[in-house]
C-alpha atoms as one frame of an Amber mdcrd trajectory, in Angstrom:
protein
  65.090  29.657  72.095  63.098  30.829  69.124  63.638  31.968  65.518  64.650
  35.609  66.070  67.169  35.099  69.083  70.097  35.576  66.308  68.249  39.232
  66.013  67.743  39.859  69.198  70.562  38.701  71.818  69.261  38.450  75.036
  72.096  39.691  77.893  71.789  37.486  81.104  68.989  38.619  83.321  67.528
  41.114  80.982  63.802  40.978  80.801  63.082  43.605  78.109  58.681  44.417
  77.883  59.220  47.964  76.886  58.052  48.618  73.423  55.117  50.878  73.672
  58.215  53.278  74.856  61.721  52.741  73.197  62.316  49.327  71.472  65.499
  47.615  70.877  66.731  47.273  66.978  67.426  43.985  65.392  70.699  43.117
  64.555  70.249  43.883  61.335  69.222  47.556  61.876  72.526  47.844  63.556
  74.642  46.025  61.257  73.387  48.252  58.763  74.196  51.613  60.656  77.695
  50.064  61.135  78.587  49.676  57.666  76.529  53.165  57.230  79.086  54.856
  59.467  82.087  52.953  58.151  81.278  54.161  54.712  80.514  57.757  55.707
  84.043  57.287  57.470  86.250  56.082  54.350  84.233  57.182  51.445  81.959
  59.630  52.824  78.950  60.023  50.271  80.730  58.675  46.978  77.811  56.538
  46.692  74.860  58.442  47.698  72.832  57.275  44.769  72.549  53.826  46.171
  71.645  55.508  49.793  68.740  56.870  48.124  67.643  53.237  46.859  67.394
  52.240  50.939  64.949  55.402  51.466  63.002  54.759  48.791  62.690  51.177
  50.071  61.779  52.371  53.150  59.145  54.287  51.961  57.966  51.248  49.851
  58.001  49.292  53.277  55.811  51.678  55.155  53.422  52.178  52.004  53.036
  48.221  52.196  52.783  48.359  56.239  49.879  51.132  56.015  48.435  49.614
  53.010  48.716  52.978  51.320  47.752  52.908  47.616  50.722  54.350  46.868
  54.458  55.100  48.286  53.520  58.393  47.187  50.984  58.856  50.210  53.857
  58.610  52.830  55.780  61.007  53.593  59.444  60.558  55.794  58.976  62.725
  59.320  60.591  63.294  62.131  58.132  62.105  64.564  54.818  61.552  65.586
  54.006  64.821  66.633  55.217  66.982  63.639  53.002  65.083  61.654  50.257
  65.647  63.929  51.233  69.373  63.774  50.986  69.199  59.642  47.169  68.352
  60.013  46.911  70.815  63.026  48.406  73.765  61.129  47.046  73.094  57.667
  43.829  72.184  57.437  41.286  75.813  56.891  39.894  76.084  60.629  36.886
  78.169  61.228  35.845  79.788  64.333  33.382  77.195  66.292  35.008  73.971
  64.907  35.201  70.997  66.986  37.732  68.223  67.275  36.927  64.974  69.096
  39.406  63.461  70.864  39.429  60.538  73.989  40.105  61.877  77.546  43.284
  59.160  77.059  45.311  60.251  74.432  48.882  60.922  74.930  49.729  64.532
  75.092  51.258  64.558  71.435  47.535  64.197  70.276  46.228  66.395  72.705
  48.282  69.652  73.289  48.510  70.367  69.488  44.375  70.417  68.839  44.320
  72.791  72.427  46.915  74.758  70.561  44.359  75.864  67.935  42.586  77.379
  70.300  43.488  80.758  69.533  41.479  80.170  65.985  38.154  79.449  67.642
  38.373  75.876  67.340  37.264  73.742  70.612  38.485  70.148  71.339  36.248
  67.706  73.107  37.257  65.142  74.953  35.383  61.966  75.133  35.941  58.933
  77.705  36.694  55.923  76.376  35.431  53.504  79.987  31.921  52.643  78.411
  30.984  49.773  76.831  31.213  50.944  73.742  33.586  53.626  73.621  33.314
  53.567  69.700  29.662  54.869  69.957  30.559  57.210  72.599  32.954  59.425
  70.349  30.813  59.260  67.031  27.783  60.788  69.491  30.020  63.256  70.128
  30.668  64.195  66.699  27.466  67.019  65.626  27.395  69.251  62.642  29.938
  71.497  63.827  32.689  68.155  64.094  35.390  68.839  61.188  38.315  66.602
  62.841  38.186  62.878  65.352  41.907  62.175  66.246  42.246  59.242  67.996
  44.944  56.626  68.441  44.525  53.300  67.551  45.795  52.012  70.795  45.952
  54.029  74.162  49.032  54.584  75.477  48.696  53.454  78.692  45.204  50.745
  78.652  46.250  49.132  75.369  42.403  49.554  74.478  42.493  49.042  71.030
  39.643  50.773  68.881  38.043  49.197  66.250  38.853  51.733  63.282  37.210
  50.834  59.974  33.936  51.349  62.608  34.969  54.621  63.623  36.449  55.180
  60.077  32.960  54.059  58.210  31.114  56.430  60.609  33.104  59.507  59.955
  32.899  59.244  56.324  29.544  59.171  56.390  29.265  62.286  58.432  31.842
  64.296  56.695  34.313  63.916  59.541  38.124  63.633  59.297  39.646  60.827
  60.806  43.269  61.149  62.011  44.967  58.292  63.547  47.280  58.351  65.795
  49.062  55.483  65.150  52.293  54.697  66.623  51.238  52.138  69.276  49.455
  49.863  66.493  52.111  50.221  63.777  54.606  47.256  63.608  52.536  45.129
  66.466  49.366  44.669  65.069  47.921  44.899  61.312  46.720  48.504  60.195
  45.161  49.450  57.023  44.915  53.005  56.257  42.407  52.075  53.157  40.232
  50.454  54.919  39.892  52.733  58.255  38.860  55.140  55.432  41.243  57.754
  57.602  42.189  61.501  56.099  45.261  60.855  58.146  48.160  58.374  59.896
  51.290  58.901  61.688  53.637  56.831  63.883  57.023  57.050  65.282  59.661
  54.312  64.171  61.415  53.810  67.785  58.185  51.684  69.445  56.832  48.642
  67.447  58.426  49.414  64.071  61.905  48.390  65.688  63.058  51.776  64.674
  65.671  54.610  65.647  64.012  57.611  67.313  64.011  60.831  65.226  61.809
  59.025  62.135  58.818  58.563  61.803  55.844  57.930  58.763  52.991  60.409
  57.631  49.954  58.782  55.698  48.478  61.612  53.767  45.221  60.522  51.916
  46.223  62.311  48.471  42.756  64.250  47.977  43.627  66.143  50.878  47.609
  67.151  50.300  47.043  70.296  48.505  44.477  71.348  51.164  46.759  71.176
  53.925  48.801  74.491  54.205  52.597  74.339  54.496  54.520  75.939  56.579
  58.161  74.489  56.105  59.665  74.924  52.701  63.438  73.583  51.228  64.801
  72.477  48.524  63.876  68.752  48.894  59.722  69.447  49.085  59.804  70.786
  45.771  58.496  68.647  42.507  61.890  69.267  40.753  63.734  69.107  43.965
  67.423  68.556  42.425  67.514  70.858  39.838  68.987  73.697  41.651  68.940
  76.304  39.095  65.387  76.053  38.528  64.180  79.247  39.746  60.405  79.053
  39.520  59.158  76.064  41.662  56.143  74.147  43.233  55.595  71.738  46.153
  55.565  68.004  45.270  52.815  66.648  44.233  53.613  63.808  46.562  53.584
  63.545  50.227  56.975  64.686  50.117  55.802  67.890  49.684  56.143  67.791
  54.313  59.710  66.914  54.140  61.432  70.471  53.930  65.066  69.431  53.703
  67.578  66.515  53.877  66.508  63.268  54.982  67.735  61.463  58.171  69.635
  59.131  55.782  71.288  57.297  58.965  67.621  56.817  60.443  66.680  55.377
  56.868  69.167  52.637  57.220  67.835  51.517  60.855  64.550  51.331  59.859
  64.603  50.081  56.458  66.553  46.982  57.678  64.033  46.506  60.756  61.204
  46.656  58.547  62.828  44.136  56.181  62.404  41.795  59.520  58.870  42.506
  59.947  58.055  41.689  56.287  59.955  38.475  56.354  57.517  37.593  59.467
  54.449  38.996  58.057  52.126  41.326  60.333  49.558  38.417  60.957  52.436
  36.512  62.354  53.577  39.278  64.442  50.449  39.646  65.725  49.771  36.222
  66.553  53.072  35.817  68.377  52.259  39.195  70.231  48.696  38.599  71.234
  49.543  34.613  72.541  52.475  37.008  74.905  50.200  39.291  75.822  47.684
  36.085  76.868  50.189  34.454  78.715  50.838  37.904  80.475  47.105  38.032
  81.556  46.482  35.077  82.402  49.522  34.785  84.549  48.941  38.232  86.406
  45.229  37.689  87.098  46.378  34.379  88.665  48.592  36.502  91.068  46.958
  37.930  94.436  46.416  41.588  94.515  47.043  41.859  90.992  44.155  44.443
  89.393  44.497  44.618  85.785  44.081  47.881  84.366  44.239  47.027  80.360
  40.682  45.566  78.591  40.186  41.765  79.008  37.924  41.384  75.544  40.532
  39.558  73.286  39.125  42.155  70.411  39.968  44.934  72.763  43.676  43.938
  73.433  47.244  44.922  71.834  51.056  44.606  72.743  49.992  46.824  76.105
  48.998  45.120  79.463  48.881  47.818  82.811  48.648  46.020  86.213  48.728
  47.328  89.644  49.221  45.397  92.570  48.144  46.123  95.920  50.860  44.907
  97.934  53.320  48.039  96.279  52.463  51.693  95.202  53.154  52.045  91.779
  56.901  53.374  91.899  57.599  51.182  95.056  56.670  48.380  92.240  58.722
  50.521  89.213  61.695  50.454  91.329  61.633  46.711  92.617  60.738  45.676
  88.783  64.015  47.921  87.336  66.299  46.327  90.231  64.832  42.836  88.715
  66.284  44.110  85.184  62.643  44.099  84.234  62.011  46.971  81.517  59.052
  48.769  82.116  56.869  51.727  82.720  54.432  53.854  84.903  51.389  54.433
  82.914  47.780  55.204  83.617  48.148  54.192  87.347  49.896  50.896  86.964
  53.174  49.326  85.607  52.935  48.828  82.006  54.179  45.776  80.132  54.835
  45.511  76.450  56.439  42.859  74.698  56.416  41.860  71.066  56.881  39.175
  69.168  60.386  37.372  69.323  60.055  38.245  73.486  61.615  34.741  74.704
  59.282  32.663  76.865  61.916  33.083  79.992  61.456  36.768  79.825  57.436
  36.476  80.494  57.874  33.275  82.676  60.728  35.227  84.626  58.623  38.221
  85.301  55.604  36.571  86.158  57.752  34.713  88.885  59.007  38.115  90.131
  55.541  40.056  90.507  54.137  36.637  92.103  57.388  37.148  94.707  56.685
  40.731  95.533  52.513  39.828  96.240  53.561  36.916  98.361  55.958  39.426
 100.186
């Protein structure tokens, strides 16, 4: 038993260590889309004034998650990748720019810099396996470098990057740093000020304890106007409300990216799991994750056959550990893990495990029991 278990019921034989994909919600992130629903259902949106006090919470929440100087530097998006495809689709490309990228990232922060092809604009790709993959990508970076996107934690490794090094480094070159963001967000502290980044986006459904279809866009606010728009409604404009106003301009804020009506019922998910997050406090989160993730390592590497796939440095780690073991091919493994009720994926050649911070000590012990069952044959 720990503190959270009241947030997070635990059905029998249910060992859940899949957060870098789809997370479960607290109880209170479904309590409040209950009530949301049973209001929309017998008063429908009498009280829509006091819905718009939970977004703007919610965008007070992720301003204090980022540590954006203001709530005005986040804007409310769909996902990960349409905020990626803001930056993309706005920034002034010029024939012969270059983009630096790792040869790791998850297609969302991949596919859209390839898409600018078509404008002249190449995208390097840098591996991240050397000792110091930090130094590797800023070598990359010459005179021609406009953009580095790079997630804070790899998808499938959990390497972690060290960002205020990467960030520093950048700024001192003229480079934009965009961060992709969304496995760091919610498991592990990140500060937006001091990685010195242009931009940061993340999806709510992973470590945030979110619904899917919302998502946060850090906009550094020297840059908003230079990014071009290319969605427009009435809820992106400065006097967005004031429907008879026929001349108009974008907000000055980063809500100048949200084109039209908010995912209100996505607002009341995540609101309510941030709330638990706060109440924890991101150091505490991280602790509790990183002593999981320990207990994960050491446990596997104490397992025959085991190879683990995710960095060893302590500095180097997140909520992410990838394993393969010998005995199994990776979907034999999948497949024997899923009929264990162990939640999981295949990534980067292994079977990745993420859990986070409330994850009971039976779920860890329990799967380290199975995996050592499966070597032993």
């Amino acid at each position: 038993m720990n503190a959270y278990d009241e947030q997070f019921p635990h059905p029998a034989g249910l060992r859940y260590l899949n957060h870098a994909a789809v997370a479960p919600w607290p109880r209170r992130a479904s309590d409040a889309v209950t009530a949301f629903a049973r209001e929309n259902h017998t008063i429908g949106a009498r009280d829509y004034p006091k819905w718009l006090e939970v977004e703007l919470r919610l965008r007070e929440r992720l301003a204090r998650l980022l540590n954006a100087p203001s709530r005005a530097d986040v804007a409310l998006v769909k996902n990960t990748s349409e905020a990626l495809s803001f930056v993309a689709f706005g920034l002034d490309w010029r024939s012969g720019d270059q983009i630096v990228i790792s040869d790791e990232e998850f297609p969302s922060n991949r596919v859209v810099w390839e898409a600018l092809a078509p404008q002249g604009v190449e995208v390097v790709q840098v591996s991240l396996k050397g000792q110091d993959p930090e130094a590797d990508l800023l070598a990359a970076c010459g005179p021609r470098t406009r953009l580095m996107a790079i997630s804070a934690v790899q998808y499938a490794s959990g390497l972690r990057l060290d960002l205020e090094r990467l960030g520093l480094a950048c700024e001192r070159s003229g480079v934009l740093l965009c961060i992709d963001a969304i496995q760091q967000l919610g498991a592990l502290p990140l500060d937006v000020q001091a990685a010195r980044c242009a931009f940061a986006m993340a999806d709510g459904h992973k470590w945030m304890l979110g619904p899917e279809g919302l998502g946060v866009f850090y906009c550094r606010s020297d840059l908003r106007s230079q990014l071009k728009l290319h969605e427009y409604g009435w809820h992106m404009l400065e006097d967005a409300g004031n429907y008879d106003r026929s001349d108009w301009q974008p907000a000055r804020s980063a809500r100048r990216f949200e084109c039209g009506s908010p995912n209100m019922l996505g607002c009341m998910a995540l609101e309510a799991s941030l709330s638990l997050l706060e109440e924890v406090g991101m150091d505490q989160v991280a602790r509790l994750l990183l002593e999981r993730i320990e207990w994960l390592h050491s446990g596997l590497a104490a397992i025959g056959g085991v190879e683990l796939l995710s960095p060893q440095a302590q500095a180097r780690r997140s909520g992410i550990l990838t394993f393969r073991l010998e005995q199994l091919d990776r979907g034999a493994l999948f497949e024997r893990l899923k009929g264990e009720q162990v939640v999981c994926a295949q990534r980067g050649g292994g079977i990745r495990l993420s859990p986070h911070f409330y994850t009971p000590a039976s779920v860890i012990d329990e799967t380290l029991a199975i995996v050592r069952g499966l070597a032993n044959g």
